[in-house]
């Protein structure tokens, strides 16, 4: 792994991954972060690496074929880690269209560019020979499996059965990735992770939203009865799992990522309130999200046994550190919430495609 393309590296998990990879892999020569800087992308997340000589930021769209091909020509990527996506279920309910173009068409644009640059005979449809050591990794989600009842867990062979426009778009992208493996023999991997928490998460998602509202004594919206269950994993553990799959994963395989940490939403909210010393009277039950998946739970046997990966955070440690991070970085939260940074980007990047 020498020249790496990370897409969506200004988002929550992508920015944590950029930090993680540059720290863990000193031998990387170049890491290009291609990000459109939508409302969810924030260059403040990357201040610590912006002067690292190996790091390059490119402002652009994964759906822009010409740009993506230019980047492959210029940087000779051997690894693609594809995070860029529209990622919020509630937004997908209101505006599904962009989820389809970004999450599905964007993934296919990257796959096609990778195939053209990595296949030894790109114009021969029968060629299944690739440059040595190349890998395309699709960062997917457990939400593609749909919802669980009270028991059971998602394994990699659980049928795909997505329920929201977001999860349907992620599942579609996974199928395209699989098609590139079957049809063209592309060396791909798919990871399906459970809900992440940690620094730099946009405060529209449950944990940072609750923290922000609670700190400002605002109501805490709990959908339905608050008994929906998610399987929470610290973002650094997600990053270490992705690196493990890049280095040890078998081409064409799917790996579920999770840390056996199922919690009901209301439990998480009450925990946050108790840590920061705020009253439960802020909790406000609101109408449920349409099509709301009741429970997710990841069976991580494959990645733990075949690749020897294990999470390093306990939930107690991870959530305390995360709460502390948001309290210490209230300026980051306020800037994101106020939209200041969006105004700044629209001025800075008005006429630019590539940095
Ligand atoms: P995020 O919304 O915080 O970040 C998405 C990033 O993608 C942003 O920086 C945004 O600017 C960028 N982006 C959006 N459209 C783009 C485009 N057309 N071209 C280039 N860049 C674009 O998302 P996240 O929570 O960090 O999730 C990252 C990935 O991980 C997604 O693919 C998501 O489906 C997956 N995932 C997330 C979770 C989770 O709990 N957050 C869990 C499992 C999987
Ligand atoms: P979210 O962070 O949006 O992640 P996802 O929908 O991808 O799992 O939501 C996590 C859970 O919290 C989910 O069951 C929906 C619920 N939720 C609320 O109850 N209130 C809220 O304001 C939000 C954003 C989420």
GROMACS .gro file of C-alpha atoms and ligand atoms in nm:
model
  424
    1UNK     CA    1   0.000   0.000   0.000
    2UNK     CA    2   0.181   0.309  -0.127
    3UNK     CA    3  -0.061   0.542  -0.300
    4UNK     CA    4  -0.404   0.548  -0.144
    5UNK     CA    5  -0.726   0.714  -0.256
    6UNK     CA    6  -0.962   0.781   0.034
    7UNK     CA    7  -1.302   0.917  -0.068
    8UNK     CA    8  -1.514   1.111   0.179
    9UNK     CA    9  -1.212   1.171   0.399
   10UNK     CA   10  -1.357   1.497   0.533
   11UNK     CA   11  -1.655   1.318   0.687
   12UNK     CA   12  -1.682   1.150   1.024
   13UNK     CA   13  -1.531   0.806   0.966
   14UNK     CA   14  -1.321   0.911   0.666
   15UNK     CA   15  -1.136   1.180   0.863
   16UNK     CA   16  -1.072   0.943   1.150
   17UNK     CA   17  -0.941   0.692   0.896
   18UNK     CA   18  -0.708   0.947   0.732
   19UNK     CA   19  -0.555   1.019   1.075
   20UNK     CA   20  -0.536   0.652   1.158
   21UNK     CA   21  -0.376   0.540   0.831
   22UNK     CA   22  -0.113   0.814   0.820
   23UNK     CA   23  -0.022   0.728   1.178
   24UNK     CA   24  -0.018   0.349   1.137
   25UNK     CA   25   0.144   0.323   0.793
   26UNK     CA   26   0.450   0.542   0.786
   27UNK     CA   27   0.552   0.386   0.452
   28UNK     CA   28   0.254   0.532   0.264
   29UNK     CA   29   0.387   0.769  -0.001
   30UNK     CA   30   0.068   0.952  -0.084
   31UNK     CA   31  -0.286   0.966   0.055
   32UNK     CA   32  -0.532   1.158  -0.159
   33UNK     CA   33  -0.859   1.258   0.005
   34UNK     CA   34  -1.128   1.318  -0.258
   35UNK     CA   35  -1.425   1.491  -0.099
   36UNK     CA   36  -1.705   1.709  -0.231
   37UNK     CA   37  -1.742   1.890   0.103
   38UNK     CA   38  -2.116   1.849   0.127
   39UNK     CA   39  -2.279   1.962   0.451
   40UNK     CA   40  -2.118   1.652   0.613
   41UNK     CA   41  -1.762   1.718   0.499
   42UNK     CA   42  -1.551   1.943   0.716
   43UNK     CA   43  -1.185   2.025   0.666
   44UNK     CA   44  -1.159   2.124   1.033
   45UNK     CA   45  -1.158   1.748   1.096
   46UNK     CA   46  -0.822   1.725   0.919
   47UNK     CA   47  -0.625   2.014   1.069
   48UNK     CA   48  -0.381   1.771   1.233
   49UNK     CA   49  -0.274   1.618   0.901
   50UNK     CA   50  -0.298   1.911   0.663
   51UNK     CA   51   0.078   1.974   0.674
   52UNK     CA   52   0.173   1.607   0.640
   53UNK     CA   53   0.368   1.589   0.312
   54UNK     CA   54   0.200   1.260   0.221
   55UNK     CA   55  -0.149   1.410   0.241
   56UNK     CA   56  -0.329   1.573  -0.055
   57UNK     CA   57  -0.681   1.713  -0.046
   58UNK     CA   58  -0.884   1.723  -0.367
   59UNK     CA   59  -1.216   1.900  -0.370
   60UNK     CA   60  -1.434   1.707  -0.610
   61UNK     CA   61  -1.714   1.464  -0.678
   62UNK     CA   62  -1.679   1.086  -0.695
   63UNK     CA   63  -1.937   1.095  -0.977
   64UNK     CA   64  -1.704   1.307  -1.192
   65UNK     CA   65  -1.552   1.044  -1.424
   66UNK     CA   66  -1.299   1.275  -1.579
   67UNK     CA   67  -1.169   1.396  -1.246
   68UNK     CA   68  -1.153   1.045  -1.098
   69UNK     CA   69  -0.960   0.914  -1.400
   70UNK     CA   70  -0.722   1.212  -1.388
   71UNK     CA   71  -0.650   1.133  -1.025
   72UNK     CA   72  -0.575   0.767  -1.103
   73UNK     CA   73  -0.339   0.880  -1.384
   74UNK     CA   74  -0.164   1.131  -1.165
   75UNK     CA   75  -0.129   0.945  -0.836
   76UNK     CA   76  -0.109   0.580  -0.953
   77UNK     CA   77  -0.327   0.454  -0.670
   78UNK     CA   78  -0.285   0.095  -0.560
   79UNK     CA   79  -0.556   0.117  -0.293
   80UNK     CA   80  -0.901   0.275  -0.283
   81UNK     CA   81  -1.095   0.309   0.042
   82UNK     CA   82  -1.438   0.435  -0.047
   83UNK     CA   83  -1.624   0.614   0.233
   84UNK     CA   84  -1.789   0.900   0.042
   85UNK     CA   85  -2.165   0.876   0.068
   86UNK     CA   86  -2.483   1.038   0.172
   87UNK     CA   87  -2.507   0.871   0.509
   88UNK     CA   88  -2.810   0.990   0.704
   89UNK     CA   89  -3.126   0.777   0.703
   90UNK     CA   90  -3.356   1.068   0.791
   91UNK     CA   91  -3.227   1.275   0.500
   92UNK     CA   92  -3.275   0.976   0.268
   93UNK     CA   93  -3.641   0.967   0.364
   94UNK     CA   94  -3.686   1.331   0.264
   95UNK     CA   95  -3.452   1.341  -0.041
   96UNK     CA   96  -3.379   0.994  -0.176
   97UNK     CA   97  -3.252   1.102  -0.520
   98UNK     CA   98  -2.907   1.212  -0.416
   99UNK     CA   99  -2.855   0.888  -0.225
  100UNK     CA  100  -2.891   0.697  -0.549
  101UNK     CA  101  -2.654   0.910  -0.752
  102UNK     CA  102  -2.385   0.953  -0.487
  103UNK     CA  103  -2.396   0.611  -0.327
  104UNK     CA  104  -2.460   0.394  -0.633
  105UNK     CA  105  -2.338   0.585  -0.940
  106UNK     CA  106  -2.045   0.730  -0.741
  107UNK     CA  107  -1.930   0.382  -0.638
  108UNK     CA  108  -1.956   0.252  -0.992
  109UNK     CA  109  -1.756   0.548  -1.124
  110UNK     CA  110  -1.473   0.465  -0.884
  111UNK     CA  111  -1.487   0.094  -0.964
  112UNK     CA  112  -1.470   0.158  -1.336
  113UNK     CA  113  -1.174   0.395  -1.303
  114UNK     CA  114  -0.996   0.142  -1.082
  115UNK     CA  115  -1.063  -0.136  -1.331
  116UNK     CA  116  -0.935   0.069  -1.624
  117UNK     CA  117  -0.617   0.161  -1.441
  118UNK     CA  118  -0.549  -0.170  -1.270
  119UNK     CA  119  -0.650  -0.430  -1.527
  120UNK     CA  120  -0.351  -0.542  -1.737
  121UNK     CA  121  -0.566  -0.552  -2.053
  122UNK     CA  122  -0.849  -0.307  -1.985
  123UNK     CA  123  -0.998  -0.338  -2.333
  124UNK     CA  124  -1.020  -0.717  -2.319
  125UNK     CA  125  -1.346  -0.808  -2.148
  126UNK     CA  126  -1.209  -1.153  -2.060
  127UNK     CA  127  -0.901  -1.022  -1.883
  128UNK     CA  128  -0.896  -1.098  -1.512
  129UNK     CA  129  -0.532  -0.998  -1.456
  130UNK     CA  130  -0.452  -0.697  -1.240
  131UNK     CA  131  -0.149  -0.509  -1.120
  132UNK     CA  132  -0.009  -0.684  -0.813
  133UNK     CA  133  -0.122  -0.565  -0.471
  134UNK     CA  134  -0.414  -0.348  -0.578
  135UNK     CA  135  -0.735  -0.339  -0.371
  136UNK     CA  136  -1.068  -0.155  -0.380
  137UNK     CA  137  -1.249  -0.149  -0.046
  138UNK     CA  138  -1.617  -0.055  -0.024
  139UNK     CA  139  -1.715   0.078   0.316
  140UNK     CA  140  -2.066  -0.051   0.365
  141UNK     CA  141  -2.304  -0.088   0.655
  142UNK     CA  142  -2.495  -0.350   0.853
  143UNK     CA  143  -2.812  -0.163   0.750
  144UNK     CA  144  -2.807  -0.346   0.414
  145UNK     CA  145  -2.927  -0.659   0.597
  146UNK     CA  146  -3.250  -0.490   0.712
  147UNK     CA  147  -3.393  -0.528   1.060
  148UNK     CA  148  -3.368  -0.806   1.318
  149UNK     CA  149  -3.631  -0.918   1.568
  150UNK     CA  150  -3.548  -0.977   1.933
  151UNK     CA  151  -3.293  -1.249   1.855
  152UNK     CA  152  -3.037  -1.339   1.590
  153UNK     CA  153  -2.741  -1.157   1.437
  154UNK     CA  154  -2.631  -1.054   1.090
  155UNK     CA  155  -2.370  -1.281   0.936
  156UNK     CA  156  -2.210  -1.223   0.597
  157UNK     CA  157  -2.456  -1.472   0.446
  158UNK     CA  158  -2.768  -1.302   0.582
  159UNK     CA  159  -2.974  -1.200   0.277
  160UNK     CA  160  -2.962  -0.834   0.185
  161UNK     CA  161  -3.298  -0.675   0.269
  162UNK     CA  162  -3.262  -0.299   0.310
  163UNK     CA  163  -3.554  -0.086   0.429
  164UNK     CA  164  -3.459   0.281   0.388
  165UNK     CA  165  -3.354   0.467   0.073
  166UNK     CA  166  -3.012   0.503   0.240
  167UNK     CA  167  -2.965   0.133   0.309
  168UNK     CA  168  -3.113   0.040  -0.030
  169UNK     CA  169  -2.855   0.263  -0.201
  170UNK     CA  170  -2.571   0.110   0.003
  171UNK     CA  171  -2.696  -0.241  -0.074
  172UNK     CA  172  -2.713  -0.156  -0.445
  173UNK     CA  173  -2.355  -0.034  -0.436
  174UNK     CA  174  -2.248  -0.357  -0.265
  175UNK     CA  175  -2.409  -0.555  -0.546
  176UNK     CA  176  -2.221  -0.353  -0.807
  177UNK     CA  177  -1.894  -0.414  -0.621
  178UNK     CA  178  -1.973  -0.785  -0.614
  179UNK     CA  179  -2.048  -0.774  -0.988
  180UNK     CA  180  -1.703  -0.624  -1.056
  181UNK     CA  181  -1.552  -0.913  -0.865
  182UNK     CA  182  -1.754  -1.184  -1.040
  183UNK     CA  183  -1.747  -1.042  -1.391
  184UNK     CA  184  -1.405  -0.880  -1.409
  185UNK     CA  185  -1.216  -1.053  -1.127
  186UNK     CA  186  -1.145  -0.716  -0.961
  187UNK     CA  187  -0.970  -0.745  -0.623
  188UNK     CA  188  -1.240  -0.591  -0.407
  189UNK     CA  189  -1.348  -0.613  -0.044
  190UNK     CA  190  -1.671  -0.509   0.123
  191UNK     CA  191  -1.692  -0.423   0.492
  192UNK     CA  192  -2.025  -0.392   0.671
  193UNK     CA  193  -1.994  -0.213   1.000
  194UNK     CA  194  -2.241  -0.139   1.276
  195UNK     CA  195  -2.316   0.213   1.410
  196UNK     CA  196  -2.002   0.414   1.483
  197UNK     CA  197  -1.945   0.674   1.751
  198UNK     CA  198  -1.646   0.895   1.827
  199UNK     CA  199  -1.492   1.236   1.747
  200UNK     CA  200  -1.598   1.444   1.444
  201UNK     CA  201  -1.943   1.292   1.396
  202UNK     CA  202  -2.190   1.537   1.247
  203UNK     CA  203  -2.444   1.638   1.511
  204UNK     CA  204  -2.743   1.509   1.317
  205UNK     CA  205  -2.663   1.152   1.429
  206UNK     CA  206  -2.792   1.025   1.763
  207UNK     CA  207  -2.494   1.058   2.000
  208UNK     CA  208  -2.357   1.402   1.903
  209UNK     CA  209  -2.712   1.536   1.856
  210UNK     CA  210  -2.818   1.430   2.204
  211UNK     CA  211  -2.500   1.568   2.357
  212UNK     CA  212  -2.535   1.901   2.179
  213UNK     CA  213  -2.902   1.942   2.262
  214UNK     CA  214  -2.852   1.837   2.624
  215UNK     CA  215  -2.565   2.081   2.672
  216UNK     CA  216  -2.794   2.355   2.543
  217UNK     CA  217  -3.093   2.236   2.751
  218UNK     CA  218  -3.289   2.165   2.433
  219UNK     CA  219  -3.540   1.876   2.396
  220UNK     CA  220  -3.390   1.537   2.307
  221UNK     CA  221  -3.601   1.381   2.028
  222UNK     CA  222  -3.645   1.006   2.080
  223UNK     CA  223  -3.813   0.829   1.792
  224UNK     CA  224  -4.103   0.599   1.886
  225UNK     CA  225  -4.050   0.417   2.216
  226UNK     CA  226  -3.669   0.454   2.211
  227UNK     CA  227  -3.629   0.076   2.235
  228UNK     CA  228  -3.465   0.036   1.893
  229UNK     CA  229  -3.132  -0.137   1.929
  230UNK     CA  230  -2.805  -0.050   1.760
  231UNK     CA  231  -2.467  -0.226   1.792
  232UNK     CA  232  -2.220   0.055   1.870
  233UNK     CA  233  -1.851   0.052   1.776
  234UNK     CA  234  -1.585   0.315   1.839
  235UNK     CA  235  -1.473   0.471   1.510
  236UNK     CA  236  -1.106   0.384   1.575
  237UNK     CA  237  -1.202   0.018   1.594
  238UNK     CA  238  -1.378   0.053   1.259
  239UNK     CA  239  -1.058   0.205   1.117
  240UNK     CA  240  -0.839  -0.076   1.248
  241UNK     CA  241  -1.079  -0.333   1.102
  242UNK     CA  242  -1.065  -0.166   0.760
  243UNK     CA  243  -0.686  -0.169   0.763
  244UNK     CA  244  -0.691  -0.536   0.862
  245UNK     CA  245  -0.921  -0.620   0.570
  246UNK     CA  246  -0.700  -0.422   0.331
  247UNK     CA  247  -0.394  -0.613   0.446
  248UNK     CA  248  -0.532  -0.959   0.511
  249UNK     CA  249  -0.880  -0.986   0.359
  250UNK     CA  250  -0.947  -1.229   0.077
  251UNK     CA  251  -1.049  -1.061  -0.251
  252UNK     CA  252  -1.423  -1.078  -0.319
  253UNK     CA  253  -1.514  -1.134   0.046
  254UNK     CA  254  -1.753  -0.946   0.270
  255UNK     CA  255  -1.649  -0.881   0.631
  256UNK     CA  256  -1.893  -0.773   0.901
  257UNK     CA  257  -1.745  -0.538   1.161
  258UNK     CA  258  -1.892  -0.499   1.507
  259UNK     CA  259  -1.797  -0.517   1.873
  260UNK     CA  260  -2.089  -0.704   2.034
  261UNK     CA  261  -2.225  -0.393   2.197
  262UNK     CA  262  -2.602  -0.376   2.158
  263UNK     CA  263  -2.778  -0.087   2.330
  264UNK     CA  264  -3.131   0.053   2.314
  265UNK     CA  265  -3.140   0.417   2.206
  266UNK     CA  266  -3.300   0.530   2.529
  267UNK     CA  267  -3.024   0.360   2.727
  268UNK     CA  268  -2.760   0.557   2.536
  269UNK     CA  269  -2.948   0.883   2.590
  270UNK     CA  270  -2.987   0.825   2.965
  271UNK     CA  271  -2.620   0.732   2.991
  272UNK     CA  272  -2.514   1.057   2.823
  273UNK     CA  273  -2.743   1.258   3.050
  274UNK     CA  274  -2.601   1.096   3.361
  275UNK     CA  275  -2.239   1.153   3.254
  276UNK     CA  276  -2.294   1.522   3.184
  277UNK     CA  277  -2.528   1.573   3.477
  278UNK     CA  278  -2.838   1.682   3.288
  279UNK     CA  279  -3.201   1.602   3.366
  280UNK     CA  280  -3.397   1.322   3.198
  281UNK     CA  281  -3.685   1.569   3.171
  282UNK     CA  282  -3.521   1.685   2.843
  283UNK     CA  283  -3.618   1.352   2.684
  284UNK     CA  284  -3.901   1.406   2.436
  285UNK     CA  285  -4.065   1.113   2.262
  286UNK     CA  286  -4.153   1.204   1.902
  287UNK     CA  287  -4.326   1.028   1.614
  288UNK     CA  288  -4.123   0.733   1.492
  289UNK     CA  289  -3.907   0.741   1.179
  290UNK     CA  290  -4.098   0.577   0.890
  291UNK     CA  291  -3.968   0.228   0.818
  292UNK     CA  292  -3.748   0.243   1.130
  293UNK     CA  293  -3.536  -0.072   1.167
  294UNK     CA  294  -3.596  -0.219   1.512
  295UNK     CA  295  -3.269  -0.392   1.583
  296UNK     CA  296  -2.922  -0.440   1.432
  297UNK     CA  297  -2.663  -0.684   1.566
  298UNK     CA  298  -2.340  -0.795   1.402
  299UNK     CA  299  -2.193  -1.142   1.422
  300UNK     CA  300  -1.821  -1.063   1.392
  301UNK     CA  301  -1.698  -1.424   1.392
  302UNK     CA  302  -1.554  -1.409   1.041
  303UNK     CA  303  -1.328  -1.106   1.089
  304UNK     CA  304  -1.222  -1.208   1.439
  305UNK     CA  305  -1.139  -1.569   1.355
  306UNK     CA  306  -1.015  -1.540   0.995
  307UNK     CA  307  -0.832  -1.206   1.018
  308UNK     CA  308  -0.754  -1.195   1.390
  309UNK     CA  309  -0.914  -0.852   1.437
  310UNK     CA  310  -1.066  -0.747   1.769
  311UNK     CA  311  -1.203  -0.415   1.893
  312UNK     CA  312  -0.980  -0.238   2.142
  313UNK     CA  313  -1.233  -0.009   2.311
  314UNK     CA  314  -1.482  -0.110   2.574
  315UNK     CA  315  -1.803   0.087   2.539
  316UNK     CA  316  -1.747   0.249   2.881
  317UNK     CA  317  -1.404   0.378   2.778
  318UNK     CA  318  -1.512   0.478   2.425
  319UNK     CA  319  -1.825   0.666   2.525
  320UNK     CA  320  -1.653   0.851   2.812
  321UNK     CA  321  -1.370   0.961   2.581
  322UNK     CA  322  -1.620   1.061   2.315
  323UNK     CA  323  -1.833   1.269   2.551
  324UNK     CA  324  -1.515   1.433   2.680
  325UNK     CA  325  -1.406   1.508   2.322
  326UNK     CA  326  -1.732   1.684   2.238
  327UNK     CA  327  -1.718   1.883   2.560
  328UNK     CA  328  -1.359   1.987   2.490
  329UNK     CA  329  -1.437   2.069   2.126
  330UNK     CA  330  -1.752   2.274   2.164
  331UNK     CA  331  -1.611   2.529   1.916
  332UNK     CA  332  -1.599   2.255   1.649
  333UNK     CA  333  -1.960   2.162   1.721
  334UNK     CA  334  -2.081   2.522   1.720
  335UNK     CA  335  -1.910   2.595   1.387
  336UNK     CA  336  -2.068   2.287   1.230
  337UNK     CA  337  -2.410   2.360   1.370
  338UNK     CA  338  -2.399   2.727   1.273
  339UNK     CA  339  -2.312   2.642   0.913
  340UNK     CA  340  -2.021   2.889   0.914
  341UNK     CA  341  -1.796   2.639   0.751
  342UNK     CA  342  -2.037   2.586   0.462
  343UNK     CA  343  -2.033   2.956   0.382
  344UNK     CA  344  -1.656   2.949   0.397
  345UNK     CA  345  -1.638   2.657   0.150
  346UNK     CA  346  -1.878   2.813  -0.093
  347UNK     CA  347  -1.651   3.118  -0.105
  348UNK     CA  348  -1.324   2.923  -0.111
  349UNK     CA  349  -1.415   2.658  -0.365
  350UNK     CA  350  -1.649   2.862  -0.582
  351UNK     CA  351  -1.472   2.794  -0.911
  352UNK     CA  352  -1.237   2.510  -0.829
  353UNK     CA  353  -1.263   2.143  -0.914
  354UNK     CA  354  -0.920   2.008  -0.826
  355UNK     CA  355  -0.704   2.162  -0.558
  356LIG     P1  356  -2.043   1.136   0.664
  356LIG     O1  357  -2.178   1.175   0.616
  356LIG     O2  358  -1.994   1.191   0.795
  356LIG     O3  359  -1.932   1.173   0.554
  356LIG     C1  360  -1.952   1.154   0.418
  356LIG     C2  361  -1.842   1.227   0.343
  356LIG     O4  362  -1.860   1.202   0.203
  356LIG     C3  363  -1.847   1.380   0.361
  356LIG     O5  364  -1.717   1.428   0.385
  356LIG     C4  365  -1.901   1.430   0.228
  356LIG     O6  366  -1.855   1.561   0.196
  356LIG     C5  367  -1.847   1.325   0.133
  356LIG     N1  368  -1.925   1.315   0.009
  356LIG     C6  369  -2.059   1.307  -0.003
  356LIG     N2  370  -2.094   1.301  -0.134
  356LIG     C7  371  -1.978   1.305  -0.206
  356LIG     C8  372  -1.948   1.300  -0.345
  356LIG     N3  373  -2.044   1.291  -0.437
  356LIG     N4  374  -1.818   1.304  -0.383
  356LIG     C9  375  -1.718   1.313  -0.290
  356LIG     N5  376  -1.741   1.320  -0.157
  356LIG    C10  377  -1.870   1.315  -0.115
  356LIG     O7  378  -2.044   0.977   0.666
  356LIG     P2  379  -1.977   0.875   0.769
  356LIG     O8  380  -2.069   0.857   0.884
  356LIG     O9  381  -1.836   0.914   0.792
  356LIG    O10  382  -1.982   0.741   0.682
  356LIG    C11  383  -1.878   0.710   0.592
  356LIG    C12  384  -1.910   0.579   0.523
  356LIG    O11  385  -1.924   0.476   0.619
  356LIG    C13  386  -2.040   0.583   0.443
  356LIG    O12  387  -2.020   0.512   0.323
  356LIG    C14  388  -2.140   0.512   0.534
  356LIG    O13  389  -2.240   0.448   0.458
  356LIG    C15  390  -2.049   0.412   0.603
  356LIG     N6  391  -2.092   0.369   0.737
  356LIG    C16  392  -2.121   0.461   0.832
  356LIG    C17  393  -2.156   0.418   0.961
  356LIG    C18  394  -2.184   0.518   1.071
  356LIG    O14  395  -2.223   0.478   1.181
  356LIG     N7  396  -2.165   0.648   1.050
  356LIG    C19  397  -2.162   0.282   0.990
  356LIG    C20  398  -2.130   0.189   0.888
  356LIG    C21  399  -2.095   0.234   0.763
  357LIG     P1  400  -2.870   0.748   1.363
  357LIG     O1  401  -2.759   0.807   1.443
  357LIG     O2  402  -2.943   0.837   1.268
  357LIG     O3  403  -2.813   0.618   1.292
  357LIG     P2  404  -2.891   0.501   1.209
  357LIG     O4  405  -3.028   0.547   1.178
  357LIG     O5  406  -2.806   0.490   1.087
  357LIG     O6  407  -2.886   0.380   1.296
  357LIG     O7  408  -2.978   0.690   1.465
  357LIG     C1  409  -2.944   0.592   1.562
  357LIG     C2  410  -3.071   0.551   1.629
  357LIG     O8  411  -3.123   0.663   1.704
  357LIG     C3  412  -3.181   0.513   1.532
  357LIG     O9  413  -3.256   0.404   1.588
  357LIG     C4  414  -3.268   0.636   1.523
  357LIG     C5  415  -3.255   0.696   1.661
  357LIG     N1  416  -3.265   0.843   1.667
  357LIG     C6  417  -3.356   0.904   1.755
  357LIG    O10  418  -3.430   0.836   1.829
  357LIG     N2  419  -3.361   1.040   1.758
  357LIG     C7  420  -3.283   1.118   1.678
  357LIG    O11  421  -3.294   1.243   1.683
  357LIG     C8  422  -3.190   1.054   1.589
  357LIG     C9  423  -3.102   1.135   1.498
  357LIG    C10  424  -3.185   0.917   1.588
   0.00000   0.00000   0.00000
